[in-house]
Coordinates of C-alpha atoms and ligand atoms in Angstrom, one line a residue:
X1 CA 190.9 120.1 -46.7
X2 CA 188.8 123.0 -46.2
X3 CA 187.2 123.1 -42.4
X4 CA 182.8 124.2 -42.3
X5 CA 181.2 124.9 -39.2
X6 CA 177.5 124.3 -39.5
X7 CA 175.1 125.6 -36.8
X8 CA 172.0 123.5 -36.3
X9 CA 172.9 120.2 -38.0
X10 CA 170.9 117.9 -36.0
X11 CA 167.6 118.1 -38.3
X12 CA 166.5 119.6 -42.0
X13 CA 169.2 122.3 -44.3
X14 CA 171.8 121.8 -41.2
X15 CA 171.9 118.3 -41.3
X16 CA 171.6 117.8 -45.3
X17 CA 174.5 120.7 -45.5
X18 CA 176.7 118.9 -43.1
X19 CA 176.3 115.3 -45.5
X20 CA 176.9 117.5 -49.0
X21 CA 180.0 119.1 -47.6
X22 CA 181.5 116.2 -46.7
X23 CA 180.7 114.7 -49.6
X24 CA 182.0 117.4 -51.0
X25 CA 185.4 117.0 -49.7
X26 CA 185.4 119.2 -46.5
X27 CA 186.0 118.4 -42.8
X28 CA 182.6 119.2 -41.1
X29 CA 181.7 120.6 -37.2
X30 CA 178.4 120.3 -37.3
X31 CA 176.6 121.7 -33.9
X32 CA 173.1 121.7 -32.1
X33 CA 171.4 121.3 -28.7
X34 CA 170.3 117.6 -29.1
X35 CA 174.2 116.0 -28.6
X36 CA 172.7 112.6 -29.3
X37 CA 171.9 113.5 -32.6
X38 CA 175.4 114.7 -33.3
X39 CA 176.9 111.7 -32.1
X40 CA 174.1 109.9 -34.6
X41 CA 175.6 111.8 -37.0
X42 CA 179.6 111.1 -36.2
X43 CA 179.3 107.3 -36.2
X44 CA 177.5 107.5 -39.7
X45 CA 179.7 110.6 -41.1
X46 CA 183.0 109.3 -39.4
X47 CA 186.2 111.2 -38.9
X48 CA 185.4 114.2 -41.0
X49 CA 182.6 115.3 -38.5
X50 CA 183.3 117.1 -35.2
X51 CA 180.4 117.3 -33.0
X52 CA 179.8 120.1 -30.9
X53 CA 176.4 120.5 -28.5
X54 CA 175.5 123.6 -27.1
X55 CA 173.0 126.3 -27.2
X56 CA 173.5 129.1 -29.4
X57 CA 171.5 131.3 -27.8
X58 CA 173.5 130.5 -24.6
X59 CA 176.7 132.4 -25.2
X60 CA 178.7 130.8 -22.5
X61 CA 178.2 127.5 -23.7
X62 CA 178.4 129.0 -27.2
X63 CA 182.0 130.1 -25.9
X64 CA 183.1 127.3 -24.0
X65 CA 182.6 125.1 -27.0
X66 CA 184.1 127.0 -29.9
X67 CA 187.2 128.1 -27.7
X68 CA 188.0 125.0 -27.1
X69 CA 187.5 122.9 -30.1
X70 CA 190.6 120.6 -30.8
X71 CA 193.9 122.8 -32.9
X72 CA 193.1 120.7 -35.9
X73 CA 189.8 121.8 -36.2
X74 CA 190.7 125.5 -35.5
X75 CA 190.8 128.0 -38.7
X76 CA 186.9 127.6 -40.1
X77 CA 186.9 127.9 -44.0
X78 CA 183.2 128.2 -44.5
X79 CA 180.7 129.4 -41.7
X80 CA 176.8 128.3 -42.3
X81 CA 174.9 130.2 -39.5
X82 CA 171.9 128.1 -40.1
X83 CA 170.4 127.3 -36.1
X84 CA 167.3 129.3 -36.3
X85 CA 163.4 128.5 -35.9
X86 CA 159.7 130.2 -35.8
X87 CA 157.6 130.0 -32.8
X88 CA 153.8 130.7 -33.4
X89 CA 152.2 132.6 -36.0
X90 CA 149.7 134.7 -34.2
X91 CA 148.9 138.2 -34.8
X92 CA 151.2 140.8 -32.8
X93 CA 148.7 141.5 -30.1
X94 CA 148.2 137.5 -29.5
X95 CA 151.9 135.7 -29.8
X96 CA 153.7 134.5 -26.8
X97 CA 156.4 137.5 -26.1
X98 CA 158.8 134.4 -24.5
X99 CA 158.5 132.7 -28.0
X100 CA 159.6 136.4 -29.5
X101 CA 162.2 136.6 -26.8
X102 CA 163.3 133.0 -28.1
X103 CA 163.3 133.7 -31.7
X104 CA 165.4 136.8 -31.6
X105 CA 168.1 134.9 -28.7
X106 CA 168.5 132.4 -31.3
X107 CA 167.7 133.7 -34.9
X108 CA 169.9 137.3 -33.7
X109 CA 171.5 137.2 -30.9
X110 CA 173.1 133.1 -31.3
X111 CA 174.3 134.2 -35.1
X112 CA 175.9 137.4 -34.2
X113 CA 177.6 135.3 -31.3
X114 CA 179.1 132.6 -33.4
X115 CA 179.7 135.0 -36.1
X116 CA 181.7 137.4 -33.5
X117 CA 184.1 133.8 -32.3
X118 CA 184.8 132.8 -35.5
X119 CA 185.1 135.9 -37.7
X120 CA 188.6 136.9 -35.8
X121 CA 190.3 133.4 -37.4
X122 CA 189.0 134.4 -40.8
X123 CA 190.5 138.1 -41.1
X124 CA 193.8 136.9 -39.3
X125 CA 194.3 134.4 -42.4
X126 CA 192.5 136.6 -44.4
X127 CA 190.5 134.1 -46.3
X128 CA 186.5 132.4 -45.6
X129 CA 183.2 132.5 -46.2
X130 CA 180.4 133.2 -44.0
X131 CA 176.7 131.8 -45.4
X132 CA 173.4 132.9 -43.3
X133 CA 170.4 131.3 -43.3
X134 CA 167.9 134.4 -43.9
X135 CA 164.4 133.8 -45.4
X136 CA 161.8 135.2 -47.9
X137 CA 160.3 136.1 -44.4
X138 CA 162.6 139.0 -43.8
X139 CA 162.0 140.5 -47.7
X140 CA 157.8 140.3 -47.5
X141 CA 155.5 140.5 -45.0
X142 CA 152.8 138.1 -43.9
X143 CA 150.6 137.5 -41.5
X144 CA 151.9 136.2 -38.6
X145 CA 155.3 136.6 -39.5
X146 CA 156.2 139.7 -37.1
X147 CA 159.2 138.6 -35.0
X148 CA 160.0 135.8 -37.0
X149 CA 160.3 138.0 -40.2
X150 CA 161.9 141.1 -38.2
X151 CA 165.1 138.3 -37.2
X152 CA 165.4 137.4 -40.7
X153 CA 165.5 141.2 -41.5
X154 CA 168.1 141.7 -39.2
X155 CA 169.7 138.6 -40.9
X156 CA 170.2 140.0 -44.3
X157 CA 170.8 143.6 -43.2
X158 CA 173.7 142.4 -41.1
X159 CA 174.7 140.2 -43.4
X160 CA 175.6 143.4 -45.8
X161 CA 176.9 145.0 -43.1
X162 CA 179.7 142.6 -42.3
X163 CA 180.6 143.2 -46.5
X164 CA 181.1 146.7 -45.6
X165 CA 183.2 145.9 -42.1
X166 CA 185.4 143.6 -44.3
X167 CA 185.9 145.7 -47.0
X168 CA 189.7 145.1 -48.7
X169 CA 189.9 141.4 -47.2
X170 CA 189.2 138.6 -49.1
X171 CA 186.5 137.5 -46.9
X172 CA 182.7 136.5 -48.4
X173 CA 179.4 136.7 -47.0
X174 CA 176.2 135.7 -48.4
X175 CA 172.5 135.5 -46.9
X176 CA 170.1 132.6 -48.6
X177 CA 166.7 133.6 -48.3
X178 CA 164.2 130.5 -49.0
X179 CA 160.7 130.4 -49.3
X180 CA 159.0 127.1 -48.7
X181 CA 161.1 124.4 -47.7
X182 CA 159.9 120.7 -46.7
X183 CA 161.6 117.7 -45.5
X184 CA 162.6 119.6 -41.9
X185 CA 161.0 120.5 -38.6
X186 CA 160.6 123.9 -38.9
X187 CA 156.8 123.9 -39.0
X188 CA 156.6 121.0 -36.0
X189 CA 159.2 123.6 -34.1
X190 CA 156.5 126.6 -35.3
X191 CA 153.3 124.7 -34.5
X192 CA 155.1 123.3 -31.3
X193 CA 154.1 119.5 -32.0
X194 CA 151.4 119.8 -34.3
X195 CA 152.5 117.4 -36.3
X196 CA 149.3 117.3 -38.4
X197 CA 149.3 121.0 -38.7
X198 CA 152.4 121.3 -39.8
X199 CA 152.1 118.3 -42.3
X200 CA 149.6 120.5 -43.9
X201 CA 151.4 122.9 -45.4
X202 CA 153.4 121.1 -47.3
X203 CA 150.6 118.8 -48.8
X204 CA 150.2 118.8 -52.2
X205 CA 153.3 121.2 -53.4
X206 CA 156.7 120.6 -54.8
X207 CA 158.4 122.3 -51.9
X208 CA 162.2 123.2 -51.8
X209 CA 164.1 120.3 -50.3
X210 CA 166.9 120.7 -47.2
X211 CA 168.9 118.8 -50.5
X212 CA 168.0 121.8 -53.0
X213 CA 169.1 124.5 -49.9
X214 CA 172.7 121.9 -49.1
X215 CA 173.2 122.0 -52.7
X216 CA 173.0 125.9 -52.9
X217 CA 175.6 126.4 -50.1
X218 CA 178.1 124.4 -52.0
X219 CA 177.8 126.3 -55.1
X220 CA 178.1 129.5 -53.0
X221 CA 181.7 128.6 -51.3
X222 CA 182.3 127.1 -54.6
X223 CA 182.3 130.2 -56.7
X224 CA 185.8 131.4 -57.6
X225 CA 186.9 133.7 -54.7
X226 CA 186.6 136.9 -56.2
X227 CA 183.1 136.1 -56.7
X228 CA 180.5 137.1 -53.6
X229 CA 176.9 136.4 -54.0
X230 CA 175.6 138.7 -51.8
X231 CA 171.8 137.5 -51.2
X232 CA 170.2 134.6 -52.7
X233 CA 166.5 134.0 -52.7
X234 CA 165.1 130.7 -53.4
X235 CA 161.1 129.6 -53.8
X236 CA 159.9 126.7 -54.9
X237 CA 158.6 127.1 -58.2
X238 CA 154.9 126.5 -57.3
X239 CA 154.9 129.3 -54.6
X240 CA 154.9 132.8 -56.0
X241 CA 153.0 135.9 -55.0
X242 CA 149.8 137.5 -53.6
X243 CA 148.0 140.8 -54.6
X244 CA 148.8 143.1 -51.5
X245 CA 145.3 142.9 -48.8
X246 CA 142.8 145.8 -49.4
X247 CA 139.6 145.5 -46.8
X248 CA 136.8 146.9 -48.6
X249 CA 134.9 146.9 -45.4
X250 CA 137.0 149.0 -43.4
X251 CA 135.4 151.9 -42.5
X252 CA 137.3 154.4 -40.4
X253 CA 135.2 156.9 -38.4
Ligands
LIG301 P1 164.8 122.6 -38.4 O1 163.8 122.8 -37.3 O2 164.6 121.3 -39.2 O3 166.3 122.7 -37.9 C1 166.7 123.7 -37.1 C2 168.1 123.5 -36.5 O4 168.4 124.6 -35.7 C3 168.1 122.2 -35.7 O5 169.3 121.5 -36.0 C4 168.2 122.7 -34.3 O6 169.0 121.9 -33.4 C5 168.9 124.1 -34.5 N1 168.6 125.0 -33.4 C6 167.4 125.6 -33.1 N2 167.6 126.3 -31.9 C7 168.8 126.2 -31.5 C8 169.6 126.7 -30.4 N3 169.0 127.5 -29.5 N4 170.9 126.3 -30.3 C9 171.4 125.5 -31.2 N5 170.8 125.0 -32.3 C10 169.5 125.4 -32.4 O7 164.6 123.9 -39.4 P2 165.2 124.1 -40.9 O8 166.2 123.2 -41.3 O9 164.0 124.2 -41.7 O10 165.7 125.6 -40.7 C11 167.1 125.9 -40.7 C12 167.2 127.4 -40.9 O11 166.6 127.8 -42.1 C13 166.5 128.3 -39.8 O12 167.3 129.4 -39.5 C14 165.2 128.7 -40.5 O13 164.7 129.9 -40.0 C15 165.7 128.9 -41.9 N6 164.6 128.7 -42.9 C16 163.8 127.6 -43.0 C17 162.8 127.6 -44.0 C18 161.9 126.4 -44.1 O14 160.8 126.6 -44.7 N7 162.2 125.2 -43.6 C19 162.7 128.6 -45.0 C20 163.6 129.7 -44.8 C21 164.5 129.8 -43.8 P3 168.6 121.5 -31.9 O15 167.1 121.5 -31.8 O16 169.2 120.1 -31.8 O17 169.3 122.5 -31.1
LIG302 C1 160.6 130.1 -43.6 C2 159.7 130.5 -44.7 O1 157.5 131.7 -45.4 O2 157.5 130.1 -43.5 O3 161.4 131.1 -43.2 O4 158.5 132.3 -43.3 S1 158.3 131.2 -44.2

């Protein structure tokens, strides 16, 4: 039975990866900060779910509870760095620089720490698969995006870089980049509790679904294993692109 470790699997693409997999056949540790949510989550997925609370973005607790997970849930198969949020979407010169601080302690710095405790197991049995949860945000700029979009930059571009560091070993890594995705609470989590705000968005389109995003992490670690899909970019197919800003009014003196 192959072993995933899901990060973030209390709400939206964590949670909905954490049901396909097991579905799927795998054994599941599925973590988050909100512990009784994970314990939700054992009594309805049973034995094939290890719940594990901590904070990524706090590496000593990130540590203490991947050091010490129990020996038959050592040796993760399939890695899905998915923890991550927004926070705000003001201009530069306006956004709260602790929400920026936030944002890249979890988004960078949380994913490079889980990557760094769990990568050593994979290149000592020289098999495994690590999926990231990137985002359209870090290929296009918009308005807003700044920090958000500069962690999912650093997302993909480390993502590629681990393919070079693991060159010769039979190790995969892949970045999913999605555009507009409903059905989680990553526009509550942006809007900090406007609920009606972040309801809004998502009015009125045939957004991606956490479903649609768990169903696309399967196919990845189900590729034969000399296949590596190296970045994937999904949009729903109602969102699509803009004409780049040109301010007719501008008038530099
Ligand atoms: P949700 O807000 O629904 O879920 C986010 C998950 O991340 C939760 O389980 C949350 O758990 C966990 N998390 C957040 N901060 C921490 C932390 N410090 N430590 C541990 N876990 C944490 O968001 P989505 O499911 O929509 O997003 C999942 C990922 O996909 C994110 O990385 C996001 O950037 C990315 N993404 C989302 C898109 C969308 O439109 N929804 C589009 C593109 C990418 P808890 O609060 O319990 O700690
Ligand atoms: C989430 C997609 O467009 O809100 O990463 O940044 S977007």
């Amino acid at each position: 039975m192959k072993i995933a470790l899901v990060t973030g699997a209390t709400a939206g693409f964590g949670l909905a990866i954490c049901k396909t997999l097991i579905s799927a056949g795998y054994k599941v540790i599925g973590t988050g900060r909100r512990a009784e949510r994970l314990s939700a989550l054992q009594a309805e997925l049973g034995e094939h779910f290890l719940p594990l609370a901590f904070d990524v973005s706090n590496l000593q607790q990130t540590e203490q509870a991947l050091n010490n997970r129990p020996n038959e849930w050592k040796n993760v198969d399939l890695l899905v760095n998915n923890a991550g949020l927004a926070l705000g979407l003001e201009p530069a010169h306006q956004a709260e620089l602790s929400d920026w601080y936030q944002m890249i302690d979890t988004n960078i710095k949380g994913l490079v720490s889980v990557t760094r405790l769990i990568l050593p197991e994979m290149v000592a049995r020289n098999s495994g698969h690590i999926i990231n949860l990137g985002s359209i945000a870090g290929n296009y700029p918009y308005p807003g995006g700044n920090v958000y979009g500069g962690t999912k930059a650093f997302i993909k571009q480390f993502s590629l870089n681990l393919r070079a560091d693991l060159a010769g070993t039979a190790i995969r890594v892949s970045n999913v980049e999605p555009g507009l995705c409903g059905g989680t609470e990553f526009s509550n989590v942006r809007f900090k509790g406007d609920d009606e705000k972040a309801a809004k968005l998502y009015e009125n389109v045939q957004y991606v679904s956490p479903e649609d995003i768990a169903n696309i992490v399967l196919w990845l670690n189900q590729q034969p294993p000399h296949v590596n899909i190296n970045r994937i970019e999904v949009m729903p197919t109602a969102q699509t692109f803009s004409p780049l800003a040109v301010n007719r009014e501008l008038v530099i003196k």
